[in-house]
GROMACS .gro file of C-alpha atoms in nm:
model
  405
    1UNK     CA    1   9.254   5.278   2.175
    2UNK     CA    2   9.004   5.095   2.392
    3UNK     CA    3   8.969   5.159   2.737
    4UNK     CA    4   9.065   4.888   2.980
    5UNK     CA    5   8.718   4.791   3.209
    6UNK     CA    6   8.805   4.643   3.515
    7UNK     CA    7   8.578   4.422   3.700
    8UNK     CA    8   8.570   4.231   4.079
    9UNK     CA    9   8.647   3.892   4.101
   10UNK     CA   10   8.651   3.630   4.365
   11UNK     CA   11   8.892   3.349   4.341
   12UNK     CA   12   8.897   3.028   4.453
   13UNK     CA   13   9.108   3.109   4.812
   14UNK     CA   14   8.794   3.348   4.879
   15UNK     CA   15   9.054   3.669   4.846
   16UNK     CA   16   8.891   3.930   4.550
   17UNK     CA   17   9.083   4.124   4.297
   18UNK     CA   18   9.062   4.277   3.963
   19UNK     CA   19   9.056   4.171   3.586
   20UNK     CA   20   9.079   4.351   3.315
   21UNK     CA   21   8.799   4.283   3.128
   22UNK     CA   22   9.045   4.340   2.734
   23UNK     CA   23   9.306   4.155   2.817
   24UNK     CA   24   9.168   3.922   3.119
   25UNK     CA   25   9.479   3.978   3.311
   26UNK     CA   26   9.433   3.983   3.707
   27UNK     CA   27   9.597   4.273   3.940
   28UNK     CA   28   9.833   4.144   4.192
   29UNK     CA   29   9.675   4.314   4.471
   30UNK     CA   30   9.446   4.080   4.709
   31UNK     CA   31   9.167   4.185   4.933
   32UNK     CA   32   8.943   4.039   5.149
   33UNK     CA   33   8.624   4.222   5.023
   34UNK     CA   34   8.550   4.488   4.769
   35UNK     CA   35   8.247   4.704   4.720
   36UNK     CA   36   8.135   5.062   4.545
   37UNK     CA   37   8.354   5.029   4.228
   38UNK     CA   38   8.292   5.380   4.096
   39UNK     CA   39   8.452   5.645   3.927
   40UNK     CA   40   8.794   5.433   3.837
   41UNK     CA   41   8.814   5.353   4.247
   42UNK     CA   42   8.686   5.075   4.459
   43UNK     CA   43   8.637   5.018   4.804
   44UNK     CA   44   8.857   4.710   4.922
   45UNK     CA   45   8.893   4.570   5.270
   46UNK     CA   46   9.200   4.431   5.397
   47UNK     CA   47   9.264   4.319   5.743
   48UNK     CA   48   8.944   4.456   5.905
   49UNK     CA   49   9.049   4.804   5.749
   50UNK     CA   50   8.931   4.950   5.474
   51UNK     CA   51   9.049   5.198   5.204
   52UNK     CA   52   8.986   5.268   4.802
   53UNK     CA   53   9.229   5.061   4.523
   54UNK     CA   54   9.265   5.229   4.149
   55UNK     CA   55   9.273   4.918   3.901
   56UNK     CA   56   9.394   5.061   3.633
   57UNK     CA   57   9.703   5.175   3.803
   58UNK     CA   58   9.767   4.963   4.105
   59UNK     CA   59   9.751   5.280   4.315
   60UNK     CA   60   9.631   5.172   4.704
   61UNK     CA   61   9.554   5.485   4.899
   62UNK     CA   62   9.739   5.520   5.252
   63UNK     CA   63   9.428   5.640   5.471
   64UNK     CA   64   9.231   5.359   5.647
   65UNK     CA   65   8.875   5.388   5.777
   66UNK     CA   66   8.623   5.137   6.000
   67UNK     CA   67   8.354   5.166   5.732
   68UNK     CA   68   8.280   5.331   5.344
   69UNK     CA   69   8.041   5.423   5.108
   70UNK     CA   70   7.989   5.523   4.759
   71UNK     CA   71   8.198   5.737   4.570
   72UNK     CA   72   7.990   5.999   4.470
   73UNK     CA   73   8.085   6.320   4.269
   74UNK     CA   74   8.490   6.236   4.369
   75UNK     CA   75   8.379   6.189   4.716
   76UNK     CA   76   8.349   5.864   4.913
   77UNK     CA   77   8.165   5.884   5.283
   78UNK     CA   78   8.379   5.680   5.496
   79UNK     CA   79   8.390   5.663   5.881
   80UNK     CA   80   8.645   5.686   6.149
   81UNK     CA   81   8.584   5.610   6.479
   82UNK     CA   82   8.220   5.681   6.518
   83UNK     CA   83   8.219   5.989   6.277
   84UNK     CA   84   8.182   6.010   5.894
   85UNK     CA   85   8.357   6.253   5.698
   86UNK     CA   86   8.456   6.290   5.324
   87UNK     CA   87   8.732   6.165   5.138
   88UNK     CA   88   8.837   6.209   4.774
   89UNK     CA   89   9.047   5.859   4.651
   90UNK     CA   90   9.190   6.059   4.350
   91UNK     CA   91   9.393   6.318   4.559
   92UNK     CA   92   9.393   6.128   4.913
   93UNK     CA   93   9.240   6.462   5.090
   94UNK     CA   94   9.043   6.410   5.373
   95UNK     CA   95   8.765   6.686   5.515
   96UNK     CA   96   8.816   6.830   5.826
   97UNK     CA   97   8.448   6.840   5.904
   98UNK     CA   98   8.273   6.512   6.105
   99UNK     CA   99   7.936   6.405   6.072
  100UNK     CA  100   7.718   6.156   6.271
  101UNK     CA  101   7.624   5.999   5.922
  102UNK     CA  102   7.622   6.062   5.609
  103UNK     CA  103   7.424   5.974   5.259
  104UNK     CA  104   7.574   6.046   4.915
  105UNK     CA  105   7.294   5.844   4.723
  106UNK     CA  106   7.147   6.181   4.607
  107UNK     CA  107   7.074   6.369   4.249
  108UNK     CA  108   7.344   6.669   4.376
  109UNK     CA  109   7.487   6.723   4.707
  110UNK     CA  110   7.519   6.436   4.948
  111UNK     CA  111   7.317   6.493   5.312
  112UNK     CA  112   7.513   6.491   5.647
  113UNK     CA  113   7.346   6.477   6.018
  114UNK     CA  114   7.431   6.704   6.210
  115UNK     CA  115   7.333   6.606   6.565
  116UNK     CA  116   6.969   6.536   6.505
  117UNK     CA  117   6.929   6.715   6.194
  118UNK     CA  118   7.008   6.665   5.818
  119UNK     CA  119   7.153   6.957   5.536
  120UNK     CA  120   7.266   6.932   5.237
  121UNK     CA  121   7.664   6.939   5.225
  122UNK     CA  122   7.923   7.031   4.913
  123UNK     CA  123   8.259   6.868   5.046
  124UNK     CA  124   8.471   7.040   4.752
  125UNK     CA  125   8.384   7.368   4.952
  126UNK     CA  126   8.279   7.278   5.294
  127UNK     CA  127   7.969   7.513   5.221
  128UNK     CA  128   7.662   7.348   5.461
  129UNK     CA  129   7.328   7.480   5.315
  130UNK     CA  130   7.126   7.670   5.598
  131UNK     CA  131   6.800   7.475   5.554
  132UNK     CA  132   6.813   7.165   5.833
  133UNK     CA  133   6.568   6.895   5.841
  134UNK     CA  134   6.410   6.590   6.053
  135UNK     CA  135   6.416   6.339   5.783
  136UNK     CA  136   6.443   6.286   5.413
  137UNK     CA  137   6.290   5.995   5.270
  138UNK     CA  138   6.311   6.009   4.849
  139UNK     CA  139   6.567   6.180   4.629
  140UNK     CA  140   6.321   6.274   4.288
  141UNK     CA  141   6.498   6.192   3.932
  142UNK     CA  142   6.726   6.381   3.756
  143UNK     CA  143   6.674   6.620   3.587
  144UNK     CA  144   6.454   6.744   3.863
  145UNK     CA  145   6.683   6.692   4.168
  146UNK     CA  146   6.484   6.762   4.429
  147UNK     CA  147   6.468   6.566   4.723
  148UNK     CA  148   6.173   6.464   5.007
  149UNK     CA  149   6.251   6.611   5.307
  150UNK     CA  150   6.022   6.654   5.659
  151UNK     CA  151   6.069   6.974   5.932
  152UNK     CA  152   5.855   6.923   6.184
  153UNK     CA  153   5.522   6.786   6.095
  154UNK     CA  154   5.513   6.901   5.706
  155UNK     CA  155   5.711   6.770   5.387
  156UNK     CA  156   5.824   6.965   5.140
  157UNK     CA  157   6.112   6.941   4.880
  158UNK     CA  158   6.465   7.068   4.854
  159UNK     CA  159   6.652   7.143   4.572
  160UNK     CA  160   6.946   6.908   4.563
  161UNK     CA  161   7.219   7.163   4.452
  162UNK     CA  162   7.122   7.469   4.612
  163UNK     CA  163   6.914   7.331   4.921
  164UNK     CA  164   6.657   7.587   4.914
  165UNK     CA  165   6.338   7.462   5.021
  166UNK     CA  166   5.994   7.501   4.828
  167UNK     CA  167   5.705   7.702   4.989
  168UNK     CA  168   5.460   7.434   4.962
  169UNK     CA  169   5.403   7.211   5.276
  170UNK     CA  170   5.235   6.881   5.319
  171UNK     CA  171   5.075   6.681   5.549
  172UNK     CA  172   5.205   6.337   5.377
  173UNK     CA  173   5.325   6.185   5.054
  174UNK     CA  174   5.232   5.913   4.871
  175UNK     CA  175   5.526   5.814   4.630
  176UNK     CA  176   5.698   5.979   4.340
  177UNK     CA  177   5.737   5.896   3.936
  178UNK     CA  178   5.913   6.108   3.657
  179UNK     CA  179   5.866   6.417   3.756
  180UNK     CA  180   5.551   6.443   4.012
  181UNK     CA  181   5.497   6.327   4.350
  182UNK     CA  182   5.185   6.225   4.495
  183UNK     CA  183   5.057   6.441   4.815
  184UNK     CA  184   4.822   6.491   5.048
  185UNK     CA  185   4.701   6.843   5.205
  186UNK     CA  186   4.437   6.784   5.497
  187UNK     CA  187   4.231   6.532   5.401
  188UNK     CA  188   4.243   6.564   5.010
  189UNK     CA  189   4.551   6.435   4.773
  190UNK     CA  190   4.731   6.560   4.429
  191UNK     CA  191   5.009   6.586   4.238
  192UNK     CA  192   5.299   6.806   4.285
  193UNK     CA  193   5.552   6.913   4.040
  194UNK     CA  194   5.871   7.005   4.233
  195UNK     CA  195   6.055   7.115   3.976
  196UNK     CA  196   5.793   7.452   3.890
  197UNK     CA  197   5.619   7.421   4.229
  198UNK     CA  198   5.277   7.381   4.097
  199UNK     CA  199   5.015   7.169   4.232
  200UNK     CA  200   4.770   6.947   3.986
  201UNK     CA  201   4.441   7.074   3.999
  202UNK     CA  202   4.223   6.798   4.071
  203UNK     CA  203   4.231   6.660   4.410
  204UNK     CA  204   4.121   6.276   4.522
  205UNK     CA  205   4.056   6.113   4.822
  206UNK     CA  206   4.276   5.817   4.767
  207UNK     CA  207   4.584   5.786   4.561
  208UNK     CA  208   4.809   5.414   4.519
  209UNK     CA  209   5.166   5.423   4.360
  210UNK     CA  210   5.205   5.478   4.021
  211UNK     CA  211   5.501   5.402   3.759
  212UNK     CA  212   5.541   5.608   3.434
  213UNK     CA  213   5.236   5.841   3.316
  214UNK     CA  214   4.970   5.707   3.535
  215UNK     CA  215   4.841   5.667   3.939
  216UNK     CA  216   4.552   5.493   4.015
  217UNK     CA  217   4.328   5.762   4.250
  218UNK     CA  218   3.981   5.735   4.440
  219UNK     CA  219   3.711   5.965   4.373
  220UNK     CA  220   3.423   5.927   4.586
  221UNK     CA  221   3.377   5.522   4.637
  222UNK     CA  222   3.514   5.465   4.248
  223UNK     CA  223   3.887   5.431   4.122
  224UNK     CA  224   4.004   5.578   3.820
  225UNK     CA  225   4.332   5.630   3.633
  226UNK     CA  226   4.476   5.999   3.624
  227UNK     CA  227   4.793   6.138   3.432
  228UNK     CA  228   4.972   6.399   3.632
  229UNK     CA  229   5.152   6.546   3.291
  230UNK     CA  230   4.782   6.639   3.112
  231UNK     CA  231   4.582   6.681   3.431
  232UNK     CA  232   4.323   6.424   3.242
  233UNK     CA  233   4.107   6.099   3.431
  234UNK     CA  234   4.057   5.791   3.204
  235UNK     CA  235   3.696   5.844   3.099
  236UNK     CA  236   3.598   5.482   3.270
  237UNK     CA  237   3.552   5.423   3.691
  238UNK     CA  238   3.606   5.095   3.849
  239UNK     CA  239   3.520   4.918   4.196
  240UNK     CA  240   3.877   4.884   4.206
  241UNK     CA  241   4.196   4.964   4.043
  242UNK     CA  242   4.548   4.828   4.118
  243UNK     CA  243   4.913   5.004   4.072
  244UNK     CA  244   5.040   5.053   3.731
  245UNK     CA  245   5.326   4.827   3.716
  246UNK     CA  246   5.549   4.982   3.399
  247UNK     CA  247   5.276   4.874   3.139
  248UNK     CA  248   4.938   4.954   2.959
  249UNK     CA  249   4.738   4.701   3.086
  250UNK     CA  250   4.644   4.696   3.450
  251UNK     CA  251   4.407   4.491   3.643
  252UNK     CA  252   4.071   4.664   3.723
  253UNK     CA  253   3.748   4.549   3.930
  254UNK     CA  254   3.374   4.630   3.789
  255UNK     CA  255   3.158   4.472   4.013
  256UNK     CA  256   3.241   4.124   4.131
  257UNK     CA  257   3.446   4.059   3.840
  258UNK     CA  258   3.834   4.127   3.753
  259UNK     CA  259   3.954   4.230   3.398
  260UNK     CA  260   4.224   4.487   3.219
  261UNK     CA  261   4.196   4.863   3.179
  262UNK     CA  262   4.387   4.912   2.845
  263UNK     CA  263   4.556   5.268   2.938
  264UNK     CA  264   4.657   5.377   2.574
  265UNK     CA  265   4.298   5.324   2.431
  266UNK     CA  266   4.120   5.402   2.748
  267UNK     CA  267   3.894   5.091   2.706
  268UNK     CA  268   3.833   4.798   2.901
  269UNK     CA  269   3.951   4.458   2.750
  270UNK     CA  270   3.639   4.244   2.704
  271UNK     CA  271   3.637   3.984   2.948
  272UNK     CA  272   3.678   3.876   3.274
  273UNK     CA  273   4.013   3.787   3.488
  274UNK     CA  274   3.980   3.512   3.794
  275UNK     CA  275   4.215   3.743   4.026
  276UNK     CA  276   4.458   3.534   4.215
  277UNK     CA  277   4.615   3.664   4.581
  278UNK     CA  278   4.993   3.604   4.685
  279UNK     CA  279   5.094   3.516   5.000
  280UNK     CA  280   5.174   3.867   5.052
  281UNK     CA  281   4.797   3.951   4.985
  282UNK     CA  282   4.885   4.135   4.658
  283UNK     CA  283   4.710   4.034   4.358
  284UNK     CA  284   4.869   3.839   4.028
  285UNK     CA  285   4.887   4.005   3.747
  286UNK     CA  286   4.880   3.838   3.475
  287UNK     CA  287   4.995   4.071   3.189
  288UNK     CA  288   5.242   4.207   3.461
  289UNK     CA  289   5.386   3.824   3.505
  290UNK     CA  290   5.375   3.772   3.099
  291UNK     CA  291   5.514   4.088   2.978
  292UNK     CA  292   5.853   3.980   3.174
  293UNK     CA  293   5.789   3.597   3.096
  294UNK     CA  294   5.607   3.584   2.741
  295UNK     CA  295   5.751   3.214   2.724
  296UNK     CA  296   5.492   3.130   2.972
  297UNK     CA  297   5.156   3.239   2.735
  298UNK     CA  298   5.120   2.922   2.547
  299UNK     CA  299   5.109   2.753   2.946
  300UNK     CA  300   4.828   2.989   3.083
  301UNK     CA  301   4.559   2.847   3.255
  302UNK     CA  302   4.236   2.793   3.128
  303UNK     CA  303   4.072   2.882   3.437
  304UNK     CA  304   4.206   3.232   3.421
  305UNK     CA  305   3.949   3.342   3.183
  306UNK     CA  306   3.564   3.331   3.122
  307UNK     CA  307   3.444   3.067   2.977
  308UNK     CA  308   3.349   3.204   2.629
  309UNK     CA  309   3.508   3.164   2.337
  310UNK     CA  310   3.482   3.448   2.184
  311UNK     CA  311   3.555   3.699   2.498
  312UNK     CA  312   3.848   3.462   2.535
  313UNK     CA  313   4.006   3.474   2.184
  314UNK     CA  314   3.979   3.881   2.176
  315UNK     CA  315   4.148   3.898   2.584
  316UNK     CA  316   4.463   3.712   2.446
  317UNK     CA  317   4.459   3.942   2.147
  318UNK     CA  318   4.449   4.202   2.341
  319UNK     CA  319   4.681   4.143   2.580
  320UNK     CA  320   4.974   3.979   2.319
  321UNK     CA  321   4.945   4.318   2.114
  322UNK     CA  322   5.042   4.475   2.442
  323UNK     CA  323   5.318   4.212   2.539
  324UNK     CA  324   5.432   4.262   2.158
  325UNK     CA  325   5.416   4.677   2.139
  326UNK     CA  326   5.599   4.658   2.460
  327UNK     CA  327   5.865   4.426   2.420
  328UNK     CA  328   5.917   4.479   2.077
  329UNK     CA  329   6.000   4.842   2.120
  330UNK     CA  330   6.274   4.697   2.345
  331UNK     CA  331   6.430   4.523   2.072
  332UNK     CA  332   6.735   4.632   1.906
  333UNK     CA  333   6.734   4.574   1.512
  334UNK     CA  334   6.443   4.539   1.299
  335UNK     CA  335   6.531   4.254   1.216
  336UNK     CA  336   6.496   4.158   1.593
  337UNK     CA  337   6.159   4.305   1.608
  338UNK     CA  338   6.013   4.174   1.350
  339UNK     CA  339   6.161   3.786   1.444
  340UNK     CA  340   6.052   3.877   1.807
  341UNK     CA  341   5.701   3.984   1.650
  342UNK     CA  342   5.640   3.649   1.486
  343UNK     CA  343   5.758   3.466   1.757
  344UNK     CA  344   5.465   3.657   2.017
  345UNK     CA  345   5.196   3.520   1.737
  346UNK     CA  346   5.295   3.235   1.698
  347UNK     CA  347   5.275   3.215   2.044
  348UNK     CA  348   4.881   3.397   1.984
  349UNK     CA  349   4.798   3.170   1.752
  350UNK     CA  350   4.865   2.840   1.949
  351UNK     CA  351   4.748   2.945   2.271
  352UNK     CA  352   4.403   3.088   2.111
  353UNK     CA  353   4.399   2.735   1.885
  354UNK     CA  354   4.478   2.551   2.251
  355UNK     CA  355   4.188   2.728   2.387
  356UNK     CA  356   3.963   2.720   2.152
  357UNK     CA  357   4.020   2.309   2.136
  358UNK     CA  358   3.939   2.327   2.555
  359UNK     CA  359   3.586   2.539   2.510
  360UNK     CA  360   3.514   2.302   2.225
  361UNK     CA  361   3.556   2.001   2.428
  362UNK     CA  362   3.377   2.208   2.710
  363UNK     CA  363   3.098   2.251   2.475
  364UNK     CA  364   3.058   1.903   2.345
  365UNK     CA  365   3.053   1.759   2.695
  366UNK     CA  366   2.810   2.034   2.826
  367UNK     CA  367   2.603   1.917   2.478
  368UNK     CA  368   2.636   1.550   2.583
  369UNK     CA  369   2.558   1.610   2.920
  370UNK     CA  370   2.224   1.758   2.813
  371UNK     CA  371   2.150   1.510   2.548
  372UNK     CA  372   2.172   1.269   2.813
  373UNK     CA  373   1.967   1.454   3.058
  374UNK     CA  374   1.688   1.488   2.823
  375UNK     CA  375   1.704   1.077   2.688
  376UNK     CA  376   1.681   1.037   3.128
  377UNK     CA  377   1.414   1.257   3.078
  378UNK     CA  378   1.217   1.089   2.812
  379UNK     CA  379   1.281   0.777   2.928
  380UNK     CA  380   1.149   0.861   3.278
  381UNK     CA  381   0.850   1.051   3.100
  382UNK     CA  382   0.822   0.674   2.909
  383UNK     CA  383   0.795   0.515   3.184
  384UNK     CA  384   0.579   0.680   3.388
  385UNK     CA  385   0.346   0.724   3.131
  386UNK     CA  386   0.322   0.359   3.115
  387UNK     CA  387   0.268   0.344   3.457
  388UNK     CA  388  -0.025   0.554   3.403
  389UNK     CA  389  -0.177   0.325   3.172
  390UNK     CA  390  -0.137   0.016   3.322
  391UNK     CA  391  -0.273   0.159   3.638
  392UNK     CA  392  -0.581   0.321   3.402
  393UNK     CA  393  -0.626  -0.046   3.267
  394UNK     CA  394  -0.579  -0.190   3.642
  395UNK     CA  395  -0.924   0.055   3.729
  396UNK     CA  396  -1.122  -0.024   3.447
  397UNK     CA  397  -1.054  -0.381   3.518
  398UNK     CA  398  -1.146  -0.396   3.844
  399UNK     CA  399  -1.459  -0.119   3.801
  400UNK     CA  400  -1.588  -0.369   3.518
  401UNK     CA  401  -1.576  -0.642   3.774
  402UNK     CA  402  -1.786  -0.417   4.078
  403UNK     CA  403  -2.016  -0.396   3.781
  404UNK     CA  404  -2.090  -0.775   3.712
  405UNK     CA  405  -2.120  -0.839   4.080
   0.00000   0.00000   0.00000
């Protein structure tokens, strides 16, 4: 038998309820807001009050509270008064323990603050972990669960189920991805691996944020690509180097001049980018923009690229294989992939014919340009040539005539 899905909506009156998303039948209940659906309960306001609703059942729980928060684990953090507490929807107990705040967004156990410190809490057995910290900032992926957390002046990380702290300290941290965090220790940075406590072995003097297997780091005055996992730099170095943004391709500076690092071939693509700035001040990335709006490849701007035909034709190439391997692998079917795949080159295959049309006409008025720069030319060499002899004749004229007087 299928199980019956129930969903929020908001009706016409501006009241919310539920409808079940089989048989599209609405619950009778009305609310005046409703937030956190999670674990078969919801969160639902009703006259300035609120409490948690079951849809499946109709079941409204008795306790009231000023203010909720996700149900996490079969615990919701809700507040009473000015203190938060725990409260499990499914058996209406409420903990005995208060809290100046609390945050169940975590990998394991939710953090309370205790005065002006923060511990890791288990609210099935009132157990508070002994470790206490100033502030916690990220909560690492599963299945690492370990969590950012400062004492003092350092950072470390604390295991989000048994809130024992690691023995390394740090002086700052510079984001987190997968399974490593990026940190600095004095005046060098690394990578960390929480979950066996090892540091990477290189160390840079710059790192930037980084998204799957990569981080763009600083060595020296030159930017590079590292990989955490193999403890390997890309072979090339760059002016500059910009945040890997969930794909192979990313934006790189040699010199003056802008172009892609491909990070799966560790080769540069073969021409240059005209980097754009938002009004933010970050840059546009172009394979970033087209890999989420391939539509938009047969409208690129010629402008983006060097003018040459041939350094244009292999850029697009190069950057629709990567559009295509990414996407693609997205796709369900074969079928899908395969329609999906003819679809990108077609896409190629116009845009290339579209720019290879513009660099002709480039070409032709760049060769008509010069043809008539060099018929100005000759005609101006004409002329004054015949300047030149009519002045020569002018001479000889009037020398002949001193000679006769």
């Amino acid at each position: 038998m299928e199980e019956d899905i129930f969903e929020p909506v908001k009706l016409a009156d501006g009241k919310w309820t539920f409808k079940n998303t089989n048989t599209g039948k609405l619950c009778e209940q009305r609310f005046d807001k409703v937030e956190y659906v999670n674990e078969g309960f919801a969160a639902v306001k009703i006259k300035g009050k609120w409490t948690f609703f079951k849809p499946s059942t109709g079941e409204l729980c008795k306790q009231e509270f000023d203010a909720v928060r996700d149900i996490h684990g079969g615990f919701a953090a809700v507040r009473i008064g000015k203190k938060w507490t725990f409260f499990k929807p499914s058996t209406g107990e409420l903990c005995k323990e208060k809290f100046y705040d609390i945050n169940v967004k975590t990998n394991g156990l939710p953090v309370v603050k205790i005065g002006k410190k923060w511990a890791f809490y288990n609210p099935s057995t009132g157990e508070l972990c002994k470790e206490k910290f100033d502030e916690f900032y990220e909560f690492i992926e599963a299945p690492n669960n370990y969590a950012l957390v400062r004492i003092g002046k350092k950072w470390t990380f604390c295991n989000q189920h048994t809130g024992i702290l690691c023995e390394q300290k740090f002086d700052e941290f510079g984001g987190t991805s997968g399974q490593f965090a990026a940190v600095r220790i004095g005046k060098k940075w690394t990578y960390y691996k929480a979950s066996t406590e090892k540091l990477c072995e290189q160390e840079f003097d710059e790192v930037r944020n980084f998204d799957g297997q990569f981080a763009a780091v600083r060595i020296g005055k030159k930017w590079t690509y590292y990989n955490p996992t193999s403890n390997r730099c890309c072979k090339e170095y760059f002016d500059d180097a910009l945040d890997v943004n969930d794909s192979w391709f990313v934006p790189v500076r040699i010199g003056n001049k802008w172009t892609y690092f491909d990070l799966r071939n560790d080769v540069v693509l073969p021409t240059s980018i005209k980097m754009t700035k938002n009004d933010n001040g970050s840059y546009v990335d172009l394979y970033f923009w087209l890999r989420r709006h391939p539509e938009d490849f047969e409208q690129l701007p010629t402008e983006l690229f060097a003018e040459d035909k041939k350094e244009v034709e292999k850029c697009l190439k190069e950057i629709a294989n990567g559009i295509k391997r990414d996407l693609c692998s997205e796709k369900g079917s074969l079928e899908e992939v395969e329609e999906y795949t003819k679809q990108v080159y077609d896409m190629i295959s116009n845009k290339i014919e579209k720019e290879k049309q513009n660099i002709a006409i480039k070409e032709q008025q760049i060769a008509a340009y010069q043809a008539k720069r060099k018929a100005e030319k000759a005609e101006h060499e004409a002329e004054r040539f015949k300047k030149a002899e009519i002045v020569d004749k002018a001479a000889k004229i009037i020398k002949d005539l001193g000679g006769k007087l």
